[in-house]
């Protein structure tokens, strides 16, 4: 019996050992899968490289040109070498985080750059343009070919994500970022309707006739009109026919004949411009708001931002004032559904909820709609609120932070989640920890950085007066040029 029992125990131990090893391996695998690094270009000693979210150097700074990182969460780094500006020639190689060259089967690999109407630049995140010989195609960031290299050119559609112009036989078509051809290359011109690809595209055929195709390749309006405005709403469009602008629906039924200049289409209303003044019509043509405003645009629901006698206010569709015309600027924060109204020469803005109830006077410094909080500079300090403007503590809002910014007698320090002082009140300005666990601190007019333990990473030695945004990753600080978005020392 003792021998049998010993054998049973031995088997049990072996099984438990196997299960433990399996669990450990599974856990490690899961941890590895869920751990995502972030990467940023870095500039030091007149050379370019790449760092990760810890501030560690991933690609040594040895390149003369800025390294392109199409997706900050993917280790794909496009590096330019042997650049000759006179002849416009250069070599490109693509490296991963192991400094290994990838995608070598192509003659050229490029990120696809795009820019919006405010000159904000970005890269299409999940797709690259490749060239074999003289023809272009697309690959995803894993290197999978999603559009064969058979096109003369591939470029982004300005201001519109997930929309790539493809050129073949000198005619234009359109692909999405997954390589699906939405519009076959048979048109003279393709334009987006506003900046959302889901609104569809205006196409111009070889006879200069205009039509509309949506992002599912469905023809909404056949190419038979003289022109079409880049405006839509509730399946209504502004087209030009026989020299006159008309409002039609997707069934090509005319809703308003000879409509004035249209600037915005809503559910059943349109904002129009007449004699340099703005007003609102019903889709039936009935006048809703007389054209009497210097500017007019729908903010949300039934409310309009209007300008009169050089000042801004808010009105409703009955032309009743909701906020008086006394502001130099009014901004609607869509993510959190509130309005900030600013007066000239007044530092603090008036903050209203979506019912136009005044909640605060302050300066909004951060909105995190995903985590449900707003950070506002009120009076002489930063305060936290939920999206209903109930005041909260930093401990409640910043649940991942073990180190929290605190202010006392006009100076900044840091406390832990129990309220105990970790760093004394020695800084004249400071920030909360960023997503990577670093915080910018200011002393004697100079900026430096601490980490999430409170240790000094960079002594206060940087003069960053020209920086609109101050941020650190390790010893590296964000550059002055926010559009380029790189770090430097």
CSV table of C-alpha atoms in Angstrom, one decimal:
chain,number,residue,atom,x,y,z
A,1,UNK,CA,0.0,0.0,0.0
A,2,UNK,CA,2.9,2.4,0.8
A,3,UNK,CA,4.5,1.7,-2.6
A,4,UNK,CA,1.2,2.2,-4.4
A,5,UNK,CA,0.6,5.5,-2.5
A,6,UNK,CA,4.1,6.6,-3.3
A,7,UNK,CA,3.6,6.0,-7.0
A,8,UNK,CA,0.3,7.9,-6.9
A,9,UNK,CA,1.9,10.9,-5.2
A,10,UNK,CA,4.8,10.8,-7.6
A,11,UNK,CA,2.4,10.9,-10.6
A,12,UNK,CA,0.5,13.7,-8.9
A,13,UNK,CA,3.7,15.7,-8.5
A,14,UNK,CA,4.7,15.2,-12.1
A,15,UNK,CA,1.2,16.2,-13.3
A,16,UNK,CA,1.2,19.3,-11.1
A,17,UNK,CA,4.7,20.2,-12.4
A,18,UNK,CA,3.6,19.8,-16.0
A,19,UNK,CA,0.5,22.0,-15.4
A,20,UNK,CA,2.6,24.6,-13.6
A,21,UNK,CA,5.1,24.8,-16.5
A,22,UNK,CA,2.3,25.0,-19.0
A,23,UNK,CA,0.6,27.8,-17.0
A,24,UNK,CA,3.9,29.6,-16.7
A,25,UNK,CA,4.6,29.4,-20.4
A,26,UNK,CA,1.1,30.4,-21.3
A,27,UNK,CA,1.3,33.4,-18.9
A,28,UNK,CA,4.6,34.4,-20.4
A,29,UNK,CA,3.3,34.1,-23.9
A,30,UNK,CA,0.2,36.2,-23.0
A,31,UNK,CA,2.4,38.8,-21.4
A,32,UNK,CA,4.6,39.0,-24.4
A,33,UNK,CA,1.6,39.2,-26.7
A,34,UNK,CA,0.0,42.0,-24.8
A,35,UNK,CA,3.2,44.0,-24.3
A,36,UNK,CA,3.3,46.6,-27.1
A,37,UNK,CA,6.3,48.9,-27.5
A,38,UNK,CA,6.1,52.4,-28.9
A,39,UNK,CA,8.7,54.0,-31.1
A,40,UNK,CA,9.7,57.6,-31.9
A,41,UNK,CA,12.3,59.3,-34.0
A,42,UNK,CA,15.2,60.8,-32.0
A,43,UNK,CA,17.7,63.5,-33.0
A,44,UNK,CA,21.0,63.9,-31.3
A,45,UNK,CA,24.5,65.1,-32.5
A,46,UNK,CA,23.0,66.1,-35.8
A,47,UNK,CA,22.0,62.4,-36.5
A,48,UNK,CA,18.7,60.5,-36.5
A,49,UNK,CA,17.8,57.3,-34.8
A,50,UNK,CA,14.9,55.6,-32.9
A,51,UNK,CA,14.0,55.3,-29.3
A,52,UNK,CA,11.3,53.2,-27.5
A,53,UNK,CA,8.8,54.3,-24.8
A,54,UNK,CA,11.5,53.8,-22.1
A,55,UNK,CA,13.9,56.1,-23.8
A,56,UNK,CA,16.2,53.3,-24.8
A,57,UNK,CA,17.9,53.6,-28.2
A,58,UNK,CA,16.5,51.1,-30.7
A,59,UNK,CA,18.3,52.3,-33.8
A,60,UNK,CA,21.5,54.1,-33.2
A,61,UNK,CA,21.4,57.8,-34.3
A,62,UNK,CA,23.6,57.6,-37.4
A,63,UNK,CA,21.3,58.7,-40.3
A,64,UNK,CA,21.4,62.2,-41.9
A,65,UNK,CA,17.7,62.2,-42.6
A,66,UNK,CA,14.8,61.8,-40.2
A,67,UNK,CA,13.6,58.2,-39.9
A,68,UNK,CA,10.0,57.6,-40.8
A,69,UNK,CA,7.9,55.5,-38.4
A,70,UNK,CA,4.5,54.9,-40.0
A,71,UNK,CA,2.9,53.3,-37.0
A,72,UNK,CA,4.5,54.0,-33.5
A,73,UNK,CA,3.4,50.6,-32.2
A,74,UNK,CA,5.1,48.7,-35.0
A,75,UNK,CA,8.9,48.2,-35.4
A,76,UNK,CA,9.1,49.3,-39.0
A,77,UNK,CA,11.6,52.1,-39.5
A,78,UNK,CA,12.2,53.7,-43.0
A,79,UNK,CA,15.7,55.1,-43.3
A,80,UNK,CA,17.0,57.2,-46.1
A,81,UNK,CA,20.7,57.2,-47.2
A,82,UNK,CA,22.9,58.7,-49.9
A,83,UNK,CA,20.5,61.6,-50.4
A,84,UNK,CA,21.4,63.8,-53.4
A,85,UNK,CA,19.1,66.9,-53.4
A,86,UNK,CA,20.4,68.2,-56.7
A,87,UNK,CA,19.4,65.0,-58.6
A,88,UNK,CA,16.6,64.1,-56.2
A,89,UNK,CA,18.0,60.6,-55.6
A,90,UNK,CA,18.3,58.5,-52.5
A,91,UNK,CA,18.4,55.0,-51.1
A,92,UNK,CA,15.9,53.6,-48.7
A,93,UNK,CA,16.2,50.6,-46.3
A,94,UNK,CA,13.7,49.4,-43.8
A,95,UNK,CA,14.8,48.2,-40.4
A,96,UNK,CA,13.1,46.5,-37.6
A,97,UNK,CA,13.8,46.8,-33.9
A,98,UNK,CA,16.6,44.1,-34.2
A,99,UNK,CA,18.3,46.4,-36.7
A,100,UNK,CA,17.6,43.8,-39.4
A,101,UNK,CA,16.8,45.0,-42.9
A,102,UNK,CA,13.4,43.9,-44.1
A,103,UNK,CA,11.3,44.1,-47.3
A,104,UNK,CA,14.5,43.8,-49.4
A,105,UNK,CA,12.7,42.3,-52.4
A,106,UNK,CA,11.4,45.7,-53.4
A,107,UNK,CA,13.3,48.5,-55.2
A,108,UNK,CA,11.7,51.1,-53.0
A,109,UNK,CA,9.6,51.1,-49.8
A,110,UNK,CA,7.9,54.3,-48.7
A,111,UNK,CA,5.4,55.4,-46.0
A,112,UNK,CA,2.3,57.1,-47.4
A,113,UNK,CA,2.1,60.7,-46.2
A,114,UNK,CA,-1.1,62.6,-45.9
A,115,UNK,CA,-2.0,66.1,-44.7
A,116,UNK,CA,-5.3,67.8,-43.7
A,117,UNK,CA,-6.6,71.3,-44.4
A,118,UNK,CA,-4.9,72.5,-41.2
A,119,UNK,CA,-1.5,71.2,-42.4
A,120,UNK,CA,-1.4,68.5,-39.8
A,121,UNK,CA,0.6,65.6,-41.3
A,122,UNK,CA,0.3,61.9,-40.7
A,123,UNK,CA,1.2,58.6,-42.2
A,124,UNK,CA,-1.2,55.8,-43.3
A,125,UNK,CA,-0.6,53.5,-40.3
A,126,UNK,CA,-1.0,50.0,-41.7
A,127,UNK,CA,0.2,50.1,-45.3
A,128,UNK,CA,3.3,50.9,-47.2
A,129,UNK,CA,3.9,51.8,-50.9
A,130,UNK,CA,6.4,49.6,-52.7
A,131,UNK,CA,8.0,49.8,-56.1
A,132,UNK,CA,9.3,47.0,-58.4
A,133,UNK,CA,10.9,48.4,-61.5
A,134,UNK,CA,8.7,51.3,-62.5
A,135,UNK,CA,5.4,50.1,-61.0
A,136,UNK,CA,3.9,50.6,-57.5
A,137,UNK,CA,1.9,48.3,-55.2
A,138,UNK,CA,1.0,48.0,-51.5
A,139,UNK,CA,2.1,45.8,-48.6
A,140,UNK,CA,1.0,45.8,-45.0
A,141,UNK,CA,3.4,46.2,-42.2
A,142,UNK,CA,4.0,42.5,-41.9
A,143,UNK,CA,5.2,42.5,-45.5
A,144,UNK,CA,2.2,40.9,-47.0
A,145,UNK,CA,1.5,42.1,-50.6
A,146,UNK,CA,-2.0,43.4,-50.7
A,147,UNK,CA,-2.0,45.2,-54.0
A,148,UNK,CA,0.3,44.0,-56.8
A,149,UNK,CA,2.9,46.4,-58.2
A,150,UNK,CA,1.1,47.4,-61.4
A,151,UNK,CA,0.3,51.0,-61.0
A,152,UNK,CA,2.1,54.1,-62.3
A,153,UNK,CA,1.5,56.0,-59.1
A,154,UNK,CA,-0.1,55.5,-55.7
A,155,UNK,CA,-0.7,58.5,-53.4
A,156,UNK,CA,-3.0,59.4,-50.5
A,157,UNK,CA,-6.2,61.3,-51.1
A,158,UNK,CA,-5.5,64.6,-49.4
A,159,UNK,CA,-7.1,64.9,-46.0
A,160,UNK,CA,-8.9,61.6,-46.1
A,161,UNK,CA,-7.8,58.4,-44.3
A,162,UNK,CA,-8.1,54.9,-45.8
A,163,UNK,CA,-8.2,56.4,-49.3
A,164,UNK,CA,-5.4,55.9,-51.8
A,165,UNK,CA,-5.4,57.2,-55.4
A,166,UNK,CA,-4.1,54.6,-57.9
A,167,UNK,CA,-3.0,55.5,-61.4
A,168,UNK,CA,-3.0,53.1,-64.3
A,169,UNK,CA,-2.9,54.0,-68.0
A,170,UNK,CA,-3.0,57.7,-67.0
A,171,UNK,CA,-6.4,57.2,-65.4
A,172,UNK,CA,-7.3,57.4,-61.7
A,173,UNK,CA,-8.9,54.9,-59.4
A,174,UNK,CA,-9.0,54.4,-55.6
A,175,UNK,CA,-7.9,51.7,-53.1
A,176,UNK,CA,-8.4,51.4,-49.4
A,177,UNK,CA,-5.6,50.6,-46.9
A,178,UNK,CA,-6.3,46.8,-47.2
A,179,UNK,CA,-5.6,46.8,-51.0
A,180,UNK,CA,-9.3,46.6,-52.0
A,181,UNK,CA,-9.9,48.5,-55.2
A,182,UNK,CA,-12.9,50.7,-54.5
A,183,UNK,CA,-13.0,52.6,-57.8
A,184,UNK,CA,-11.4,51.2,-60.9
A,185,UNK,CA,-8.8,53.4,-62.7
A,186,UNK,CA,-11.0,55.0,-65.3
A,187,UNK,CA,-11.5,58.6,-64.1
A,188,UNK,CA,-9.8,62.0,-64.7
A,189,UNK,CA,-10.1,63.2,-61.1
A,190,UNK,CA,-11.3,61.8,-57.7
A,191,UNK,CA,-12.1,64.0,-54.7
A,192,UNK,CA,-13.3,63.2,-51.2
A,193,UNK,CA,-16.6,64.5,-49.9
A,194,UNK,CA,-15.5,66.3,-46.7
A,195,UNK,CA,-12.7,64.4,-44.9
A,196,UNK,CA,-14.5,61.2,-44.0
A,197,UNK,CA,-14.1,58.4,-46.5
A,198,UNK,CA,-17.5,57.0,-45.4
A,199,UNK,CA,-19.1,60.0,-47.1
A,200,UNK,CA,-18.0,58.8,-50.5
A,201,UNK,CA,-16.1,60.2,-53.4
A,202,UNK,CA,-16.7,62.6,-56.2
A,203,UNK,CA,-15.5,61.3,-59.5
A,204,UNK,CA,-14.9,63.2,-62.8
A,205,UNK,CA,-15.0,61.2,-66.0
A,206,UNK,CA,-13.1,61.9,-69.2
A,207,UNK,CA,-15.9,64.1,-70.4
A,208,UNK,CA,-15.6,66.3,-67.3
A,209,UNK,CA,-18.9,65.0,-65.9
A,210,UNK,CA,-19.3,64.6,-62.1
A,211,UNK,CA,-20.8,61.7,-60.1
A,212,UNK,CA,-20.5,60.1,-56.7
A,213,UNK,CA,-19.3,56.6,-55.7
A,214,UNK,CA,-19.4,55.5,-52.0
A,215,UNK,CA,-16.7,53.5,-50.1
A,216,UNK,CA,-18.5,50.2,-50.9
A,217,UNK,CA,-18.0,50.9,-54.7
A,218,UNK,CA,-21.7,51.6,-55.1
A,219,UNK,CA,-22.6,54.3,-57.7
A,220,UNK,CA,-24.7,56.9,-55.8
A,221,UNK,CA,-24.9,59.5,-58.5
A,222,UNK,CA,-23.9,58.7,-62.0
A,223,UNK,CA,-21.4,60.9,-63.7
A,224,UNK,CA,-23.8,63.3,-65.5
A,225,UNK,CA,-23.5,66.6,-63.8
A,226,UNK,CA,-21.4,69.8,-64.4
A,227,UNK,CA,-20.1,69.9,-60.9
A,228,UNK,CA,-20.7,68.6,-57.4
A,229,UNK,CA,-19.8,70.3,-54.1
A,230,UNK,CA,-17.7,68.5,-51.5
A,231,UNK,CA,-20.6,68.6,-49.0
A,232,UNK,CA,-23.1,66.0,-48.0
A,233,UNK,CA,-25.5,65.1,-45.2
A,234,UNK,CA,-28.5,62.8,-44.8
A,235,UNK,CA,-27.9,61.5,-48.4
A,236,UNK,CA,-28.3,65.0,-49.9
A,237,UNK,CA,-25.9,66.6,-52.4
A,238,UNK,CA,-25.3,69.9,-54.1
A,239,UNK,CA,-25.0,69.5,-57.8
A,240,UNK,CA,-24.6,71.8,-60.8
A,241,UNK,CA,-26.9,71.3,-63.7
A,242,UNK,CA,-27.6,73.6,-66.6
A,243,UNK,CA,-25.5,76.3,-65.0
A,244,UNK,CA,-27.5,76.2,-61.7
A,245,UNK,CA,-26.7,74.7,-58.3
A,246,UNK,CA,-29.4,72.4,-56.9
A,247,UNK,CA,-30.0,70.3,-53.8
A,248,UNK,CA,-30.8,66.7,-54.7
A,249,UNK,CA,-31.1,63.4,-52.8
A,250,UNK,CA,-29.5,60.1,-53.7
A,251,UNK,CA,-32.6,59.3,-55.9
A,252,UNK,CA,-31.6,62.4,-58.0
A,253,UNK,CA,-34.8,64.1,-56.9
A,254,UNK,CA,-34.5,67.9,-56.8
A,255,UNK,CA,-35.2,69.2,-53.3
A,256,UNK,CA,-34.3,72.9,-53.8
A,257,UNK,CA,-33.9,74.6,-57.2
A,258,UNK,CA,-31.3,77.2,-57.7
A,259,UNK,CA,-30.0,77.0,-54.2
A,260,UNK,CA,-27.6,79.6,-52.8
A,261,UNK,CA,-24.0,78.6,-51.8
A,262,UNK,CA,-24.3,75.7,-49.4
A,263,UNK,CA,-21.7,75.4,-46.6
A,264,UNK,CA,-23.2,72.6,-44.4
A,265,UNK,CA,-25.9,69.9,-44.8
A,266,UNK,CA,-27.7,68.6,-41.7
A,267,UNK,CA,-30.5,66.1,-41.3
A,268,UNK,CA,-33.3,68.3,-42.7
A,269,UNK,CA,-31.6,71.7,-42.8
A,270,UNK,CA,-28.8,73.3,-44.9
A,271,UNK,CA,-26.6,76.3,-44.0
A,272,UNK,CA,-26.4,78.7,-46.9
A,273,UNK,CA,-24.5,81.8,-47.8
A,274,UNK,CA,-26.2,84.7,-49.5
A,275,UNK,CA,-24.8,88.2,-50.1
A,276,UNK,CA,-21.9,87.3,-47.8
A,277,UNK,CA,-24.3,86.5,-44.9
A,278,UNK,CA,-25.2,83.1,-43.5
A,279,UNK,CA,-28.6,81.5,-42.7
A,280,UNK,CA,-30.4,78.2,-42.6
A,281,UNK,CA,-33.0,76.7,-45.0
A,282,UNK,CA,-35.2,73.7,-44.5
A,283,UNK,CA,-34.5,70.9,-47.1
A,284,UNK,CA,-37.9,71.9,-48.5
A,285,UNK,CA,-36.5,75.4,-49.3
A,286,UNK,CA,-38.3,77.2,-46.5
A,287,UNK,CA,-36.2,79.8,-44.7
A,288,UNK,CA,-35.4,78.8,-41.1
A,289,UNK,CA,-32.8,81.4,-40.1
A,290,UNK,CA,-32.6,84.6,-42.1
A,291,UNK,CA,-29.1,85.1,-43.7
A,292,UNK,CA,-27.9,87.8,-41.3
A,293,UNK,CA,-24.7,86.3,-39.7
A,294,UNK,CA,-21.1,86.8,-40.6
A,295,UNK,CA,-20.4,83.1,-39.8
A,296,UNK,CA,-22.7,80.2,-39.1
A,297,UNK,CA,-22.2,76.5,-38.5
A,298,UNK,CA,-24.0,73.7,-36.7
A,299,UNK,CA,-22.3,72.7,-33.5
A,300,UNK,CA,-24.4,69.8,-32.3
A,301,UNK,CA,-28.1,68.9,-32.3
A,302,UNK,CA,-30.2,72.0,-33.0
A,303,UNK,CA,-27.5,74.6,-32.0
A,304,UNK,CA,-25.4,76.9,-34.2
A,305,UNK,CA,-22.2,78.8,-33.6
A,306,UNK,CA,-22.9,82.3,-35.0
A,307,UNK,CA,-20.9,85.5,-35.5
A,308,UNK,CA,-22.5,88.9,-35.4
A,309,UNK,CA,-20.9,92.3,-35.2
A,310,UNK,CA,-17.5,90.6,-34.8
A,311,UNK,CA,-18.5,88.6,-31.7
A,312,UNK,CA,-19.5,84.9,-31.3
A,313,UNK,CA,-22.6,83.4,-29.7
A,314,UNK,CA,-24.8,80.3,-29.9
A,315,UNK,CA,-28.3,80.3,-31.3
A,316,UNK,CA,-30.9,77.5,-31.9
A,317,UNK,CA,-32.8,76.7,-35.1
A,318,UNK,CA,-35.5,79.1,-34.0
A,319,UNK,CA,-32.9,81.9,-34.1
A,320,UNK,CA,-33.1,82.3,-30.4
A,321,UNK,CA,-29.9,83.3,-28.5
A,322,UNK,CA,-28.5,80.6,-26.2
A,323,UNK,CA,-25.2,82.2,-25.5
A,324,UNK,CA,-25.0,86.0,-26.0
A,325,UNK,CA,-22.8,87.6,-28.7
A,326,UNK,CA,-20.0,88.6,-26.5
A,327,UNK,CA,-17.2,86.1,-27.1
A,328,UNK,CA,-14.0,86.3,-29.2
A,329,UNK,CA,-14.0,82.5,-29.6
A,330,UNK,CA,-16.3,79.5,-28.9
A,331,UNK,CA,-15.1,75.9,-29.1
A,332,UNK,CA,-17.2,72.8,-28.9
A,333,UNK,CA,-15.3,69.9,-27.4
A,334,UNK,CA,-16.9,67.0,-29.2
A,335,UNK,CA,-15.3,64.1,-27.3
A,336,UNK,CA,-16.8,65.3,-23.9
A,337,UNK,CA,-19.7,67.3,-25.2
A,338,UNK,CA,-19.1,70.7,-23.7
A,339,UNK,CA,-18.5,74.3,-24.9
A,340,UNK,CA,-15.6,76.7,-24.0
A,341,UNK,CA,-16.5,80.4,-24.6
A,342,UNK,CA,-13.6,82.8,-24.4
A,343,UNK,CA,-13.6,86.6,-24.0
A,344,UNK,CA,-10.9,88.9,-25.4
A,345,UNK,CA,-8.2,89.7,-22.8
A,346,UNK,CA,-9.7,87.2,-20.3
A,347,UNK,CA,-7.4,84.2,-19.5
A,348,UNK,CA,-10.1,81.9,-18.2
A,349,UNK,CA,-12.8,80.5,-20.5
A,350,UNK,CA,-16.4,80.0,-19.6
A,351,UNK,CA,-17.2,76.3,-19.7
A,352,UNK,CA,-20.7,75.1,-20.4
A,353,UNK,CA,-22.2,71.6,-20.6
A,354,UNK,CA,-24.3,70.5,-23.5
A,355,UNK,CA,-27.4,72.0,-21.9
A,356,UNK,CA,-25.5,75.4,-21.8
A,357,UNK,CA,-25.4,75.4,-18.1
A,358,UNK,CA,-22.3,77.2,-16.9
A,359,UNK,CA,-20.1,74.9,-14.9
A,360,UNK,CA,-16.7,76.5,-14.6
A,361,UNK,CA,-14.3,79.4,-15.4
A,362,UNK,CA,-11.0,77.8,-16.4
A,363,UNK,CA,-8.5,76.5,-18.9
A,364,UNK,CA,-9.0,73.0,-20.2
A,365,UNK,CA,-5.6,71.2,-20.3
A,366,UNK,CA,-6.6,67.6,-20.9
A,367,UNK,CA,-9.7,65.7,-22.0
A,368,UNK,CA,-9.7,61.9,-21.5
A,369,UNK,CA,-13.2,60.8,-22.7
A,370,UNK,CA,-12.1,57.1,-22.6
A,371,UNK,CA,-11.3,57.3,-18.9
A,372,UNK,CA,-14.1,59.8,-18.2
A,373,UNK,CA,-12.3,62.8,-16.9
A,374,UNK,CA,-11.3,66.4,-17.7
A,375,UNK,CA,-8.4,68.3,-16.3
A,376,UNK,CA,-9.0,72.0,-15.9
A,377,UNK,CA,-6.8,74.9,-14.6
A,378,UNK,CA,-9.2,76.6,-12.2
A,379,UNK,CA,-8.2,79.6,-10.1
A,380,UNK,CA,-4.6,78.9,-9.5
A,381,UNK,CA,-4.4,75.1,-9.6
A,382,UNK,CA,-5.3,72.1,-11.7
A,383,UNK,CA,-8.5,70.2,-10.8
A,384,UNK,CA,-10.2,67.1,-12.1
A,385,UNK,CA,-13.8,66.5,-13.1
A,386,UNK,CA,-15.8,63.7,-14.6
A,387,UNK,CA,-17.8,64.4,-17.8
A,388,UNK,CA,-20.7,65.7,-15.8
A,389,UNK,CA,-18.3,68.2,-14.1
A,390,UNK,CA,-18.5,66.7,-10.7
A,391,UNK,CA,-15.1,67.4,-9.1
A,392,UNK,CA,-12.9,64.3,-8.6
A,393,UNK,CA,-9.4,63.7,-7.1
A,394,UNK,CA,-6.3,62.9,-9.1
A,395,UNK,CA,-6.3,59.6,-7.3
A,396,UNK,CA,-9.7,58.7,-8.7
A,397,UNK,CA,-8.9,59.8,-12.3
A,398,UNK,CA,-5.3,58.7,-12.6
A,399,UNK,CA,-5.7,55.1,-11.4
A,400,UNK,CA,-2.5,53.9,-13.0
A,401,UNK,CA,-0.3,56.6,-11.4
A,402,UNK,CA,1.5,55.9,-8.1
A,403,UNK,CA,3.0,59.4,-8.2
A,404,UNK,CA,0.6,62.4,-8.3
A,405,UNK,CA,1.2,66.1,-8.8
A,406,UNK,CA,0.4,68.3,-5.9
A,407,UNK,CA,0.6,72.1,-5.3
A,408,UNK,CA,1.2,73.9,-2.0
A,409,UNK,CA,2.1,77.6,-1.4
A,410,UNK,CA,2.5,78.2,-5.2
A,411,UNK,CA,5.0,75.4,-5.6
A,412,UNK,CA,4.7,71.8,-7.0
A,413,UNK,CA,5.7,68.5,-5.6
A,414,UNK,CA,4.5,64.9,-5.8
A,415,UNK,CA,2.6,62.7,-3.4
A,416,UNK,CA,1.7,59.0,-3.4
A,417,UNK,CA,-1.8,57.5,-3.6
A,418,UNK,CA,-2.0,57.7,0.3
A,419,UNK,CA,-1.3,61.4,0.2
A,420,UNK,CA,2.2,61.1,1.6
A,421,UNK,CA,4.9,63.5,0.2
A,422,UNK,CA,7.3,61.7,-2.1
A,423,UNK,CA,8.9,64.8,-3.7
A,424,UNK,CA,8.9,68.1,-1.7
A,425,UNK,CA,7.3,71.2,-3.1
A,426,UNK,CA,10.4,72.5,-4.9
A,427,UNK,CA,9.2,73.1,-8.5
A,428,UNK,CA,7.8,76.2,-10.0
A,429,UNK,CA,5.9,74.2,-12.6
A,430,UNK,CA,5.4,70.5,-13.2
A,431,UNK,CA,3.2,67.9,-15.0
A,432,UNK,CA,1.5,64.6,-14.2
A,433,UNK,CA,3.3,61.4,-15.2
A,434,UNK,CA,2.7,60.8,-18.9
A,435,UNK,CA,1.7,57.4,-20.3
A,436,UNK,CA,5.3,56.2,-20.3
A,437,UNK,CA,5.9,57.1,-16.6
A,438,UNK,CA,7.8,60.3,-17.0
A,439,UNK,CA,6.9,63.8,-15.8
A,440,UNK,CA,8.3,67.2,-16.8
A,441,UNK,CA,9.4,69.5,-13.9
A,442,UNK,CA,10.6,73.1,-13.9
A,443,UNK,CA,13.0,74.8,-11.6
A,444,UNK,CA,14.8,78.1,-11.9
A,445,UNK,CA,13.3,78.6,-15.3
A,446,UNK,CA,14.6,75.3,-16.7
A,447,UNK,CA,12.9,72.0,-17.4
A,448,UNK,CA,13.9,68.5,-16.5
A,449,UNK,CA,12.2,65.2,-15.9
A,450,UNK,CA,11.5,62.6,-13.2
A,451,UNK,CA,10.4,59.0,-13.5
A,452,UNK,CA,7.4,57.2,-11.8
A,453,UNK,CA,9.5,56.4,-8.7
A,454,UNK,CA,10.4,60.1,-8.3
A,455,UNK,CA,14.0,59.7,-9.4
A,456,UNK,CA,15.5,62.6,-11.3
A,457,UNK,CA,16.1,61.4,-14.9
A,458,UNK,CA,17.1,64.8,-16.3
A,459,UNK,CA,18.2,67.7,-14.2
A,460,UNK,CA,16.4,71.0,-14.7
A,461,UNK,CA,18.7,72.3,-17.5
A,462,UNK,CA,16.5,72.7,-20.6
A,463,UNK,CA,15.2,76.1,-21.8
A,464,UNK,CA,12.0,75.1,-23.5
A,465,UNK,CA,10.2,78.4,-23.7
A,466,UNK,CA,9.5,78.0,-27.4
A,467,UNK,CA,7.9,74.5,-26.9
A,468,UNK,CA,4.1,74.5,-27.2
A,469,UNK,CA,4.1,71.0,-25.6
A,470,UNK,CA,6.6,69.8,-23.1
A,471,UNK,CA,7.0,66.1,-22.7
A,472,UNK,CA,9.9,63.7,-21.8
A,473,UNK,CA,10.7,60.1,-22.5
A,474,UNK,CA,13.7,59.3,-20.4
A,475,UNK,CA,16.3,61.9,-21.0
A,476,UNK,CA,14.7,63.0,-24.3
A,477,UNK,CA,12.3,65.9,-24.7
A,478,UNK,CA,9.7,66.5,-27.4
A,479,UNK,CA,10.9,68.8,-30.2
A,480,UNK,CA,9.6,72.3,-30.9
A,481,UNK,CA,8.1,71.1,-34.2
A,482,UNK,CA,5.0,69.2,-33.1
A,483,UNK,CA,4.1,68.4,-36.7
A,484,UNK,CA,7.4,66.4,-37.0
A,485,UNK,CA,6.9,64.9,-33.6
A,486,UNK,CA,10.4,63.7,-32.6
A,487,UNK,CA,12.4,63.6,-29.4
A,488,UNK,CA,15.8,65.2,-28.8
A,489,UNK,CA,18.4,66.0,-26.1
